[in-house]
Short mmCIF file of C-alpha atoms and ligand atoms in Angstrom, two decimals:
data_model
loop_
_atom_site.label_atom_id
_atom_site.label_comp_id
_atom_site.label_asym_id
_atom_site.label_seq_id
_atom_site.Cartn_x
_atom_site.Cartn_y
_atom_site.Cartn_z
CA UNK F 1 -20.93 -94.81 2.83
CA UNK F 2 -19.37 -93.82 -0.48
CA UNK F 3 -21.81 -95.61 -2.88
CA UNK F 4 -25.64 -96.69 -1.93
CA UNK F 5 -25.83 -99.90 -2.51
CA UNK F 6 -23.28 -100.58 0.36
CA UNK F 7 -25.30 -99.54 2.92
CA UNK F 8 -27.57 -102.80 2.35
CA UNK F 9 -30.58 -100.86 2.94
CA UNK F 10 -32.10 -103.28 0.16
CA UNK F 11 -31.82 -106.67 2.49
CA UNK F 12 -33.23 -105.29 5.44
CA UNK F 13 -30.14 -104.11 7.26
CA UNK F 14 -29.35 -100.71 8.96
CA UNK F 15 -25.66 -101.62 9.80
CA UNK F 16 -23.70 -102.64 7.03
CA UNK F 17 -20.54 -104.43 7.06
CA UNK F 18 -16.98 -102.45 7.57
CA UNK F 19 -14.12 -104.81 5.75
CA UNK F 20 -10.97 -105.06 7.34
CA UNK F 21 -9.24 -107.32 4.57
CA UNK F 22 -9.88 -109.35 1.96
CA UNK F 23 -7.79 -112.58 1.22
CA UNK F 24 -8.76 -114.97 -1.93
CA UNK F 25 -13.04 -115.81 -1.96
CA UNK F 26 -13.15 -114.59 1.64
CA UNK F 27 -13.58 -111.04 3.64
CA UNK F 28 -12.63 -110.31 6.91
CA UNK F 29 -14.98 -107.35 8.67
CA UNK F 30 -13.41 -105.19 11.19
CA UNK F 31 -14.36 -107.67 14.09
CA UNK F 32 -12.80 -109.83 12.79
CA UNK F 33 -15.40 -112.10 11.31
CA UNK F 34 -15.05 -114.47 7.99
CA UNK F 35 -17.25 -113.77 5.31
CA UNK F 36 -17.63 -116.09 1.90
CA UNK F 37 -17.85 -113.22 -0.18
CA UNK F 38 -19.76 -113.62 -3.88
CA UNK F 39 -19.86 -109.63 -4.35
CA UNK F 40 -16.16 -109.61 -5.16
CA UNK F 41 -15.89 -105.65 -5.16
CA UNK F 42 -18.97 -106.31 -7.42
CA UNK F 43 -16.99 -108.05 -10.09
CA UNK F 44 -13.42 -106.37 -10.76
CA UNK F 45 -11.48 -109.34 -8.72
CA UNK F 46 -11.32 -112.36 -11.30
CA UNK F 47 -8.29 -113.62 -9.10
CA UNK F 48 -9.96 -113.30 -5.81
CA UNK F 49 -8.99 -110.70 -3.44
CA UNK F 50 -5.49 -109.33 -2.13
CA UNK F 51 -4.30 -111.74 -5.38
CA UNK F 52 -0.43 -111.76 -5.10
CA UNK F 53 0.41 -110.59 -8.55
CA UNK F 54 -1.44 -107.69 -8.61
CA UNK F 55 -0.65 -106.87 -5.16
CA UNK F 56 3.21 -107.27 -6.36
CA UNK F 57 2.95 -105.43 -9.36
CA UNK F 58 1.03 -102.32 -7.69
CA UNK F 59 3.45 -102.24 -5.08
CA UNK F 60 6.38 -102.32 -7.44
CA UNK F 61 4.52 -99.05 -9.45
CA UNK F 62 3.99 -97.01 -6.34
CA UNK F 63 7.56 -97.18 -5.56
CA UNK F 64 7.94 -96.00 -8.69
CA UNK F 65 5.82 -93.10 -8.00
CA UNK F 66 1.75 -93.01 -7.67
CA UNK F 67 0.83 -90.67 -10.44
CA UNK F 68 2.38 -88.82 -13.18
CA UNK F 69 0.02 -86.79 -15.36
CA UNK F 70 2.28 -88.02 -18.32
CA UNK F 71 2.20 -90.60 -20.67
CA UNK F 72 3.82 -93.99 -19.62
CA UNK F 73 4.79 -97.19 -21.20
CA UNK F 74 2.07 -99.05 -19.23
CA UNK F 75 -0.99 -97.45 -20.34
CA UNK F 76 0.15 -98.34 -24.04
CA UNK F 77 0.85 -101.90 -22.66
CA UNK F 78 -2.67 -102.20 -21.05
CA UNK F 79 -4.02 -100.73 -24.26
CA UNK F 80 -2.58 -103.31 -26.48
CA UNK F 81 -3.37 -106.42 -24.28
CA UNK F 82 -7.28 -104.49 -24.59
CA UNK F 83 -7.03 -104.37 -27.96
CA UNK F 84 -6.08 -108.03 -28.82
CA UNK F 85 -8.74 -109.35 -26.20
CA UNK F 86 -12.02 -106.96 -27.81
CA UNK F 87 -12.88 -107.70 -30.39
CA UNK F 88 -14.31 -104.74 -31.73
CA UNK F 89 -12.02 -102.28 -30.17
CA UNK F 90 -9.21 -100.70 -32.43
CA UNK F 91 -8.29 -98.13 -30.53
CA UNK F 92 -8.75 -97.44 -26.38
CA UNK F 93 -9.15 -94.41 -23.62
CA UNK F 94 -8.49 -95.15 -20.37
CA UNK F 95 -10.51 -93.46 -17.51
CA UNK F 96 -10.99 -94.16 -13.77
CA UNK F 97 -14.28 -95.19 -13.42
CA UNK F 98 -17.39 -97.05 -15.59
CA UNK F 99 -19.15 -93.63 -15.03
CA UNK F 100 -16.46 -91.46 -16.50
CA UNK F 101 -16.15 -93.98 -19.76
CA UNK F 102 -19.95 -94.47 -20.55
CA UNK F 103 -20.55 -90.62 -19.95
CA UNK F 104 -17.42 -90.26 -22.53
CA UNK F 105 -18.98 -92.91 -25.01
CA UNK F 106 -22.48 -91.23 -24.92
CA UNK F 107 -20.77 -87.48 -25.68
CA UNK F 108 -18.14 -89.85 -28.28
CA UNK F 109 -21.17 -90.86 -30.07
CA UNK F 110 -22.90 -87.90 -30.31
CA UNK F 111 -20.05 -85.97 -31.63
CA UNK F 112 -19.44 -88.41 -34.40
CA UNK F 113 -23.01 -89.02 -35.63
CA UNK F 114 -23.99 -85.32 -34.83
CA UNK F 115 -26.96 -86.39 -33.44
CA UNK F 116 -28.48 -86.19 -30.02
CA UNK F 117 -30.70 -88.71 -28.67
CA UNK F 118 -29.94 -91.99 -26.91
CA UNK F 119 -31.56 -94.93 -26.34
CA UNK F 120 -31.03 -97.25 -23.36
CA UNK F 121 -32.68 -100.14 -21.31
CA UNK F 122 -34.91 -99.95 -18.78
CA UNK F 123 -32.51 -101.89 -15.45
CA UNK F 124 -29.48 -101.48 -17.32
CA UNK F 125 -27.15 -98.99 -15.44
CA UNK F 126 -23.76 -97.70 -17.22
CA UNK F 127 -23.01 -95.21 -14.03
CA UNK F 128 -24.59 -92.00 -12.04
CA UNK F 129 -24.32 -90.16 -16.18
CA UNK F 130 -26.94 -87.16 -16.12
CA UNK F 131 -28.08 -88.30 -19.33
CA UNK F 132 -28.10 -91.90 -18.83
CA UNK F 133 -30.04 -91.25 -15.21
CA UNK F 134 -33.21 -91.67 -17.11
CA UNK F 135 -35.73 -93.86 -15.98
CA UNK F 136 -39.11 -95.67 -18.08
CA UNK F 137 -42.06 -94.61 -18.12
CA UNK F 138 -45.10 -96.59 -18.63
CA UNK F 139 -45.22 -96.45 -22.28
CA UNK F 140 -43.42 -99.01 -24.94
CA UNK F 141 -40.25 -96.60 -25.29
CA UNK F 142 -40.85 -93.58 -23.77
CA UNK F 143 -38.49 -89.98 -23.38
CA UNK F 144 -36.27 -90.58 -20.40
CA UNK F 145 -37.50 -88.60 -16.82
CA UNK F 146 -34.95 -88.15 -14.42
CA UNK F 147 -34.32 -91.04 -12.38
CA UNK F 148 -32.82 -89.03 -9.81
CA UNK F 149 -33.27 -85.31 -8.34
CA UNK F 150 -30.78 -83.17 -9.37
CA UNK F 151 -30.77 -84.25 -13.17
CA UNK F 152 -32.28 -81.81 -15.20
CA UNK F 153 -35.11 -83.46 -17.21
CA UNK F 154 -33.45 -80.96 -20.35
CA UNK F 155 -30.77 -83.60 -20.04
CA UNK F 156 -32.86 -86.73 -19.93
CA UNK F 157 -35.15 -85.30 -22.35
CA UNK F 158 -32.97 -87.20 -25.36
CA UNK F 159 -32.75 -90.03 -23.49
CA UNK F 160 -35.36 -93.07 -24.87
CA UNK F 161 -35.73 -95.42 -22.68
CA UNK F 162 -37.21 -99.40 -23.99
CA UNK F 163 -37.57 -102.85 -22.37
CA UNK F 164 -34.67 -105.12 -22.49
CA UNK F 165 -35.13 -108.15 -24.58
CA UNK F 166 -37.95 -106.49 -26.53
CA UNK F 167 -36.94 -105.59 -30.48
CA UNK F 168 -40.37 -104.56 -31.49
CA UNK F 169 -40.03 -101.72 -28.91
CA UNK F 170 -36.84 -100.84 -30.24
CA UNK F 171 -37.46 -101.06 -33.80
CA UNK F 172 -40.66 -98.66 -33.16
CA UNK F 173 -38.41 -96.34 -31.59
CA UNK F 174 -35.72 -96.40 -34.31
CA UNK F 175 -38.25 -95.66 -36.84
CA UNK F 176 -39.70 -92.93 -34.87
CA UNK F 177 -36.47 -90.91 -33.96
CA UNK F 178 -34.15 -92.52 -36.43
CA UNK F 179 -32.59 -89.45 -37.66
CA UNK F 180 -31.77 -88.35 -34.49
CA UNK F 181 -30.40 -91.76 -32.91
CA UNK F 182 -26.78 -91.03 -31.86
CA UNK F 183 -26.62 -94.64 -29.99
CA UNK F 184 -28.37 -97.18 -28.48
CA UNK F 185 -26.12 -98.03 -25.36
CA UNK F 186 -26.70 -101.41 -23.89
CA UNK F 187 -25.38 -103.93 -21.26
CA UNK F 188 -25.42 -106.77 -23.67
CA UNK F 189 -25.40 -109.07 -20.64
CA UNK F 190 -27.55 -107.29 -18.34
CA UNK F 191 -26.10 -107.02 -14.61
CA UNK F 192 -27.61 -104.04 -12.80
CA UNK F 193 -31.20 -106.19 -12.50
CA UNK F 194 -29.97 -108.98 -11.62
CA UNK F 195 -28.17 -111.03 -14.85
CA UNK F 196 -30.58 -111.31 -17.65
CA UNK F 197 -29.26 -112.28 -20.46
CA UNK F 198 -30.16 -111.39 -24.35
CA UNK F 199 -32.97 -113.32 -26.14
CA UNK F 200 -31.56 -114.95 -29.11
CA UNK F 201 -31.58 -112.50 -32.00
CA UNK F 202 -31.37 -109.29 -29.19
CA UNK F 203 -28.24 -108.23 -29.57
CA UNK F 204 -28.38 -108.95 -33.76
CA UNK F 205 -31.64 -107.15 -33.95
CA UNK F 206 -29.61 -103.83 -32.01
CA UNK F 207 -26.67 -104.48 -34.47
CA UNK F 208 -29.07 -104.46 -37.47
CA UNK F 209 -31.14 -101.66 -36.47
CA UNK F 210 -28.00 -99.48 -35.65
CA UNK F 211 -26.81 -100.30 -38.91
CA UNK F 212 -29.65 -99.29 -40.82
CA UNK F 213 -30.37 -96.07 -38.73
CA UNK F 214 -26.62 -94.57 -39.06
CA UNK F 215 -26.42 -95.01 -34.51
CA UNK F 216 -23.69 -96.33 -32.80
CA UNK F 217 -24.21 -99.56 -31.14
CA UNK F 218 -22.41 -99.32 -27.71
CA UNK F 219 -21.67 -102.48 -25.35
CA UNK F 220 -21.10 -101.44 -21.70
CA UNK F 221 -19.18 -104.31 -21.08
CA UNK F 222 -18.35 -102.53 -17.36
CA UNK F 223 -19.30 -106.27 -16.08
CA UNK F 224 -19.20 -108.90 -18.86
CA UNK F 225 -15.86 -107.21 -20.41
CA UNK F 226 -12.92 -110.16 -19.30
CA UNK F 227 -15.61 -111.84 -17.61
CA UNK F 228 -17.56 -113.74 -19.71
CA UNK F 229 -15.06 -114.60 -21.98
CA UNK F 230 -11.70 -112.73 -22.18
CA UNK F 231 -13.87 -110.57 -25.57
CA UNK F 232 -16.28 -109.90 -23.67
CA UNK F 233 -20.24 -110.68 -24.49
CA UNK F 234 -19.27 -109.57 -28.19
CA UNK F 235 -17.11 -112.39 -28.76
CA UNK F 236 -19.42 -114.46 -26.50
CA UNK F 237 -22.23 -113.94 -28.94
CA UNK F 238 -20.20 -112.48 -32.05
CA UNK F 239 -21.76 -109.03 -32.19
CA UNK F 240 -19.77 -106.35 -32.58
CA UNK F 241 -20.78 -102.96 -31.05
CA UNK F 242 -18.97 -99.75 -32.50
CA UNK F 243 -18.13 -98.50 -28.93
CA UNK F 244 -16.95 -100.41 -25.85
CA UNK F 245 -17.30 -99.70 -22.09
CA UNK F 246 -15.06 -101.47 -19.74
CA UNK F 247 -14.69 -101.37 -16.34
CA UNK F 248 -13.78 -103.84 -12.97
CA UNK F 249 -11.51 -106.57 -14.36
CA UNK F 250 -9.68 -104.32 -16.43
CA UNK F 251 -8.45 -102.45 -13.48
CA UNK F 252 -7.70 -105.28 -11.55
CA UNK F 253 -9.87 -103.77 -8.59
CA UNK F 254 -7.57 -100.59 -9.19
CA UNK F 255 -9.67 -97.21 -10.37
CA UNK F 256 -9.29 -98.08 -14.35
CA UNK F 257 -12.02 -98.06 -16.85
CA UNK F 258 -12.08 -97.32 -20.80
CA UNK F 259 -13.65 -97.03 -23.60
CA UNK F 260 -12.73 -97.64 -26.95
CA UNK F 261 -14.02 -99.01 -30.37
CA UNK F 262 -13.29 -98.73 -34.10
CA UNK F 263 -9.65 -96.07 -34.92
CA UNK F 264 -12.30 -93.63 -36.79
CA UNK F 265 -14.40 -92.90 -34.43
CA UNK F 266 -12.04 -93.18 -31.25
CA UNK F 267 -9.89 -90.37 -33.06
CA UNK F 268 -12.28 -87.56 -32.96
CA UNK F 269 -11.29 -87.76 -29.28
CA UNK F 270 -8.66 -84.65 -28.44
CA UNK F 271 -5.97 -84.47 -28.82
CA UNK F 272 -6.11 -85.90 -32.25
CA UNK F 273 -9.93 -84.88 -32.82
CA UNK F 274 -12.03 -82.19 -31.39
CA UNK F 275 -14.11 -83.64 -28.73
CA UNK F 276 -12.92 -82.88 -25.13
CA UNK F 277 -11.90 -85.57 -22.64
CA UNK F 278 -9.92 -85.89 -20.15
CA UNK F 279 -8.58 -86.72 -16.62
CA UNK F 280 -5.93 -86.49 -14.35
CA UNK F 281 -5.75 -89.96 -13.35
CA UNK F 282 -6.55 -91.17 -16.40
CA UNK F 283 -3.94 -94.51 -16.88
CA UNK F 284 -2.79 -93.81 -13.33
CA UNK F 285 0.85 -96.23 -13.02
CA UNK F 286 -0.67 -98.40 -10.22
CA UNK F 287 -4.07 -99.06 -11.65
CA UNK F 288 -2.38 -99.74 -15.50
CA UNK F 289 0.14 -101.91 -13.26
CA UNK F 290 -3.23 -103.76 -11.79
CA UNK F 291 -4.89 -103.87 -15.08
CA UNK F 292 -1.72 -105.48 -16.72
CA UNK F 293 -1.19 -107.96 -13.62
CA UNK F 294 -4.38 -109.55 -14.34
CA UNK F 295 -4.69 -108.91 -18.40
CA UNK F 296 -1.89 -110.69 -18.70
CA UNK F 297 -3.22 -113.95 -17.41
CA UNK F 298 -6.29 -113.87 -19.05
CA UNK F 299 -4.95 -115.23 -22.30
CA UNK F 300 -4.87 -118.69 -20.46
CA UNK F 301 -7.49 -120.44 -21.81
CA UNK F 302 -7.84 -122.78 -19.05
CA UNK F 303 -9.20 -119.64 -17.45
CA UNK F 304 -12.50 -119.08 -18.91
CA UNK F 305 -13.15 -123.30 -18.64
CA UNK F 306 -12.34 -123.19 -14.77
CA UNK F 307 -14.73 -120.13 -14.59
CA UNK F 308 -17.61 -121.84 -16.72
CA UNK F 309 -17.14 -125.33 -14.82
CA UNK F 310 -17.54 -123.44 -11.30
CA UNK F 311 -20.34 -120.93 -12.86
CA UNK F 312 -22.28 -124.40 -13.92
CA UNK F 313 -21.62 -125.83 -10.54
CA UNK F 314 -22.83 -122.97 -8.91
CA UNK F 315 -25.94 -122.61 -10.96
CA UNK F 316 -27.00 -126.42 -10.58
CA UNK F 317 -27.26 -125.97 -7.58
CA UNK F 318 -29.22 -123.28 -6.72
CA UNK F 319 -31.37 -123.87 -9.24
CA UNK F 320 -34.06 -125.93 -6.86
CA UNK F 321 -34.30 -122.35 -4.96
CA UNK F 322 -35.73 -119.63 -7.29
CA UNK F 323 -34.72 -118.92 -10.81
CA UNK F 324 -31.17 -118.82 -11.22
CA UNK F 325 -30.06 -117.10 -14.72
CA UNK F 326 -26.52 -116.96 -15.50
CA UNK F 327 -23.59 -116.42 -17.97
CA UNK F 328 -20.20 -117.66 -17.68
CA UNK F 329 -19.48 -116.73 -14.10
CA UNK F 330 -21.98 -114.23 -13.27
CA UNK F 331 -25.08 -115.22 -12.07
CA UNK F 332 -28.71 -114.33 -9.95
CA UNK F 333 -30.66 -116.39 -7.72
CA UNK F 334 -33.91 -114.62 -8.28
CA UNK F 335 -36.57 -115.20 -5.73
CA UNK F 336 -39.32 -116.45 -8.40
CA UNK F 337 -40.17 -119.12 -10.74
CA UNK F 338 -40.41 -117.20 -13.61
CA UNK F 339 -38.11 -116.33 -16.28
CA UNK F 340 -36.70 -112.58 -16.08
CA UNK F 341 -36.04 -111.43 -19.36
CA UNK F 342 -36.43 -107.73 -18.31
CA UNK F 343 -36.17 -105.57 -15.80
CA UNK F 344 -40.31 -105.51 -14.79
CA UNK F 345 -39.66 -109.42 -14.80
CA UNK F 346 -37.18 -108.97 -12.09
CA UNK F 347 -39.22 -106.54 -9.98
CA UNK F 348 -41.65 -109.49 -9.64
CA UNK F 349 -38.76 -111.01 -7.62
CA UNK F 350 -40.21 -111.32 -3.97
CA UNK F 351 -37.62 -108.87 -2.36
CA UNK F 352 -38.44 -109.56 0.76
CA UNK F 353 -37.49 -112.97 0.60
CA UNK F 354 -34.54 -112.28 -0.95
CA UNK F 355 -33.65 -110.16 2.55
CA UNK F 356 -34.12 -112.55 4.21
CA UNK F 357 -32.14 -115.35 2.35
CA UNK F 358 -29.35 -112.25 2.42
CA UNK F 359 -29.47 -112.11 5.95
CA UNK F 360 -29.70 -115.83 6.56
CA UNK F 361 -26.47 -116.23 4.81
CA UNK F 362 -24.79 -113.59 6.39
CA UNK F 363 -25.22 -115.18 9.56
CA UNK F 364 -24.20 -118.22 7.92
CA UNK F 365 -20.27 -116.44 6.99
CA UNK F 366 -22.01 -116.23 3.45
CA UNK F 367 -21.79 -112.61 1.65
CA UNK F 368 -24.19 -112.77 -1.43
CA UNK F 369 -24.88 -109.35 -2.71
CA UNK F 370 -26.97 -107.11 -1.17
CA UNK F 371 -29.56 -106.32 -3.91
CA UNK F 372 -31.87 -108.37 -5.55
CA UNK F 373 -30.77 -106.75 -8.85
CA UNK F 374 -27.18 -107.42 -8.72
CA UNK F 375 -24.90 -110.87 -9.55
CA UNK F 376 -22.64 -113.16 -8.16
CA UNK F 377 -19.26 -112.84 -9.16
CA UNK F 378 -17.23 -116.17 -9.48
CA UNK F 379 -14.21 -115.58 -9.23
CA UNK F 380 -10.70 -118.36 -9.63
CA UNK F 381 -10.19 -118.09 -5.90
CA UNK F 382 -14.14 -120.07 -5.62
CA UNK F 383 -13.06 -123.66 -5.49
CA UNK F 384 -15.72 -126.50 -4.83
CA UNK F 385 -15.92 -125.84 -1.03
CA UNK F 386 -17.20 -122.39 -1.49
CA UNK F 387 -19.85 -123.37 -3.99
CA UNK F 388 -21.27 -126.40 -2.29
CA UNK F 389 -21.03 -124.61 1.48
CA UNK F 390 -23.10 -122.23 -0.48
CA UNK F 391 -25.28 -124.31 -1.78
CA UNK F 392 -25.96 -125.98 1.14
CA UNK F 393 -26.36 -123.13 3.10
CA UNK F 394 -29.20 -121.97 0.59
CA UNK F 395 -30.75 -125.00 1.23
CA UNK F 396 -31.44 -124.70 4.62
CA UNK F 397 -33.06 -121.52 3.84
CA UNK F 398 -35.50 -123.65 2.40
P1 KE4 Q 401 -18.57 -97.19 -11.79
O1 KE4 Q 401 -18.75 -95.73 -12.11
O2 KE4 Q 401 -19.32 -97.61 -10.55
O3 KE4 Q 401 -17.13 -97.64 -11.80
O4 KE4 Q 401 -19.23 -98.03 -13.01
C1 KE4 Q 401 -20.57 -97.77 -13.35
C2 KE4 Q 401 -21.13 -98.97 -14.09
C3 KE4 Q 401 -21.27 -98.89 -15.46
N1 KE4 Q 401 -21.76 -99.93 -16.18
C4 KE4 Q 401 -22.14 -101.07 -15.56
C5 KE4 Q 401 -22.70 -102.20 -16.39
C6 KE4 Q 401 -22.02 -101.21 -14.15
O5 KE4 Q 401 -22.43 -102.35 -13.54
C7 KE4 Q 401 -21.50 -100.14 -13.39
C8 KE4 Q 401 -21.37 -100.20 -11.88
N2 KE4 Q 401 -21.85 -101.38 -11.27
C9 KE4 Q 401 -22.33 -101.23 -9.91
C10 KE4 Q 401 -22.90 -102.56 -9.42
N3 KE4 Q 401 -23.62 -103.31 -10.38
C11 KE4 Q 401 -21.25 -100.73 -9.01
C12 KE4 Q 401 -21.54 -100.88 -7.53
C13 KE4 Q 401 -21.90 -99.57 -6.90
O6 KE4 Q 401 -22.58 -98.74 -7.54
O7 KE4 Q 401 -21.50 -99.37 -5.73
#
């Protein structure tokens, strides 16, 4: 079990399910049964699984050789077609995982502000980071505790932690440690609590605030980067953060992430600047030849309206089951009637039920993820069928 939330401890399950394949909107487990599958590697696979281009182009690369440690034509390639699609982003690093890029951000932004602290949200998750392990306490915005044994609270101690959604909390903060504000590091469509998405004026109010407290606003756009609109949430809602986090799509399911953001800051990064990254698969040949294979499609406009058309479709109808909060095609059917505009919101969600809607679709050939707090990832290869069987299926839950 390589990563927790696999093991779908969360929905009530001590045996989780071993894939054999993956083919389009469906898995395959290894006995051989047919899954509907709205986890979608949790969100890298925009094309649906096993997708025949990126297949093609991986396999081409590996017979090329798998890894070089050297500089190659793709990973400037992959950088460019970043580069034209974010916004903000002048110049890009490429790393293998979201966890390696927002740990390099965070250490990015501290280095070029010379300042220490960070400030996150409460339910937003940018990877196992010591520093970014920090969970809330009970007060407005409160120093981070370790959310996990094994993290030293000395490096959670600069860690702030406030409630999504809520600028008052922030703008307290701000004026309290100001000075010492490196970054305020955000999911600006959160995913990791289920999707909740920013108030109107959220996002603005971080920009603002950044601006007038010399921090760096950074976007980990690990799940919305390529997937709610080919910008990102930044073009989405035209704010522009001074570091981006990507992750998923840009790898084309392959073990890519980056980060990247405005040429001056970017270049204090060694070799050219003085603050140490690095990685021996960083811009590995098969995951750049991944990343390009599905890039380069993205630029299709038609894209983004087929994704929004079968994100609406989806939403409409779950809506008459719980509270359903989405953004382009990534969505949550939260088991309450309430809004959730932050992550105590979604802990209101009756978990329980949510198990058992998990497991009643599972039985069903239906894979929705196996967390409360996580999305649904549309993907191209969800036509009409897969939504409505969906729906339906949700229905009968009752
Ligand atoms: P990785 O280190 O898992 O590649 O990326 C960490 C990360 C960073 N930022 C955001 C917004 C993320 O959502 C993630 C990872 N997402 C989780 C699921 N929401 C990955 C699934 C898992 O942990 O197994």
């Amino acid at each position: 079990m390589n990563s927790p939330v696999r093991a779908m401890r969360a929905v009530g399950l001590d045996e989780p399910l071993f894939v054999g394949r993956g083919e389009g909107a469906y898995l395959e487990d290894v006995d051989g049964n047919r899954y509907l599958d709205w986890v979608m590697s949790w969100g890298p696979l925009i094309f649906g699984h096993a997708d025949l281009e990126t297949v093609a182009a991986v396999r081409d690369a590996a017979e090329r050789g798998t890894s070089f440690g050297a500089p190659t034509e793709a990973e400037v390639e992959l950088a460019a077609e970043i580069v034209d699609a974010v916004p903000s982003v002048e110049k890009v690093r490429l790393v293998s995982s979201g966890t390696e890029a927002a740990m390099s951000a965070a250490r990015l932004a501290r280095a070029f502000t010379a300042r220490d602290r960070i400030l996150k949200f409460a339910g937003c998750y940018h990877g196992h980071v010591d520093a970014l392990l920090a969970g809330a306490g009970s007060g407005v915005a409160t120093l981070g505790l370790p959310s996990s044994p094994g993290v030293p609270p000395a490096t959670t101690k600069d860690t702030i932690v406030c409630k999504f959604n809520d600028v008052d909390a922030v703008a307290s903060t701000v004026a309290e440690y100001g000075e010492g504000l490196a970054a305020i590091i955000v999911e600006p469509v959160a995913g990791n609590m289920g999707v909740v998405p920013p108030e109107p004026g959220f996002l603005e109010a971080l920009r603002r605030l950044c601006d007038a407290s010399g921090a760096l606003l950074v976007f980990d756009e690990v799940i919305t980067g390529f997937r709610v609109a080919r910008g990102g949430a930044q073009e989405l809602f035209d704010v522009m953060p001074d570091l981006t986090i990507l992750g998923k799509i840009v790898g084309g399911g392959l073990p890519l992430a980056a980060f990247g953001g405005r040429a001056e800051i970017m270049d204090r990064l060694a070799p050219s600047g003085d603050v140490y990254q690095a990685g021996t698969l960083s811009g590995n040949p098969l995951a750049t030849a991944a990343g390009l294979a599905v890039l380069r499609r993205l630029g299709d406009p038609s894209v983004y309206e087929q994704l929004e058309q079968r994100g609406a479709r989806l939403e409409s109808g779950l809506a008459p089951h719980g509270r359903v909060q989405r953004v382009g095609a990534m969505a949550t059917l939260f088991m309450t009637d309430e809004p959730v505009r932050n992550f105590d919101d979604a802990q209101r969600a009756d978990t329980d039920r949510y198990g058992a809607l998990f497991r009643h679709l599972l039985d069903r050939g239906i894979y929705l993820a196996p967390s409360q707090f996580e999305g649904m990832f549309v993907s191209l290869a969800h036509g009409d069928e897969e939504i409505d069987r969906t729906i339906q299926a949700i229905a009968d839950f009752g």
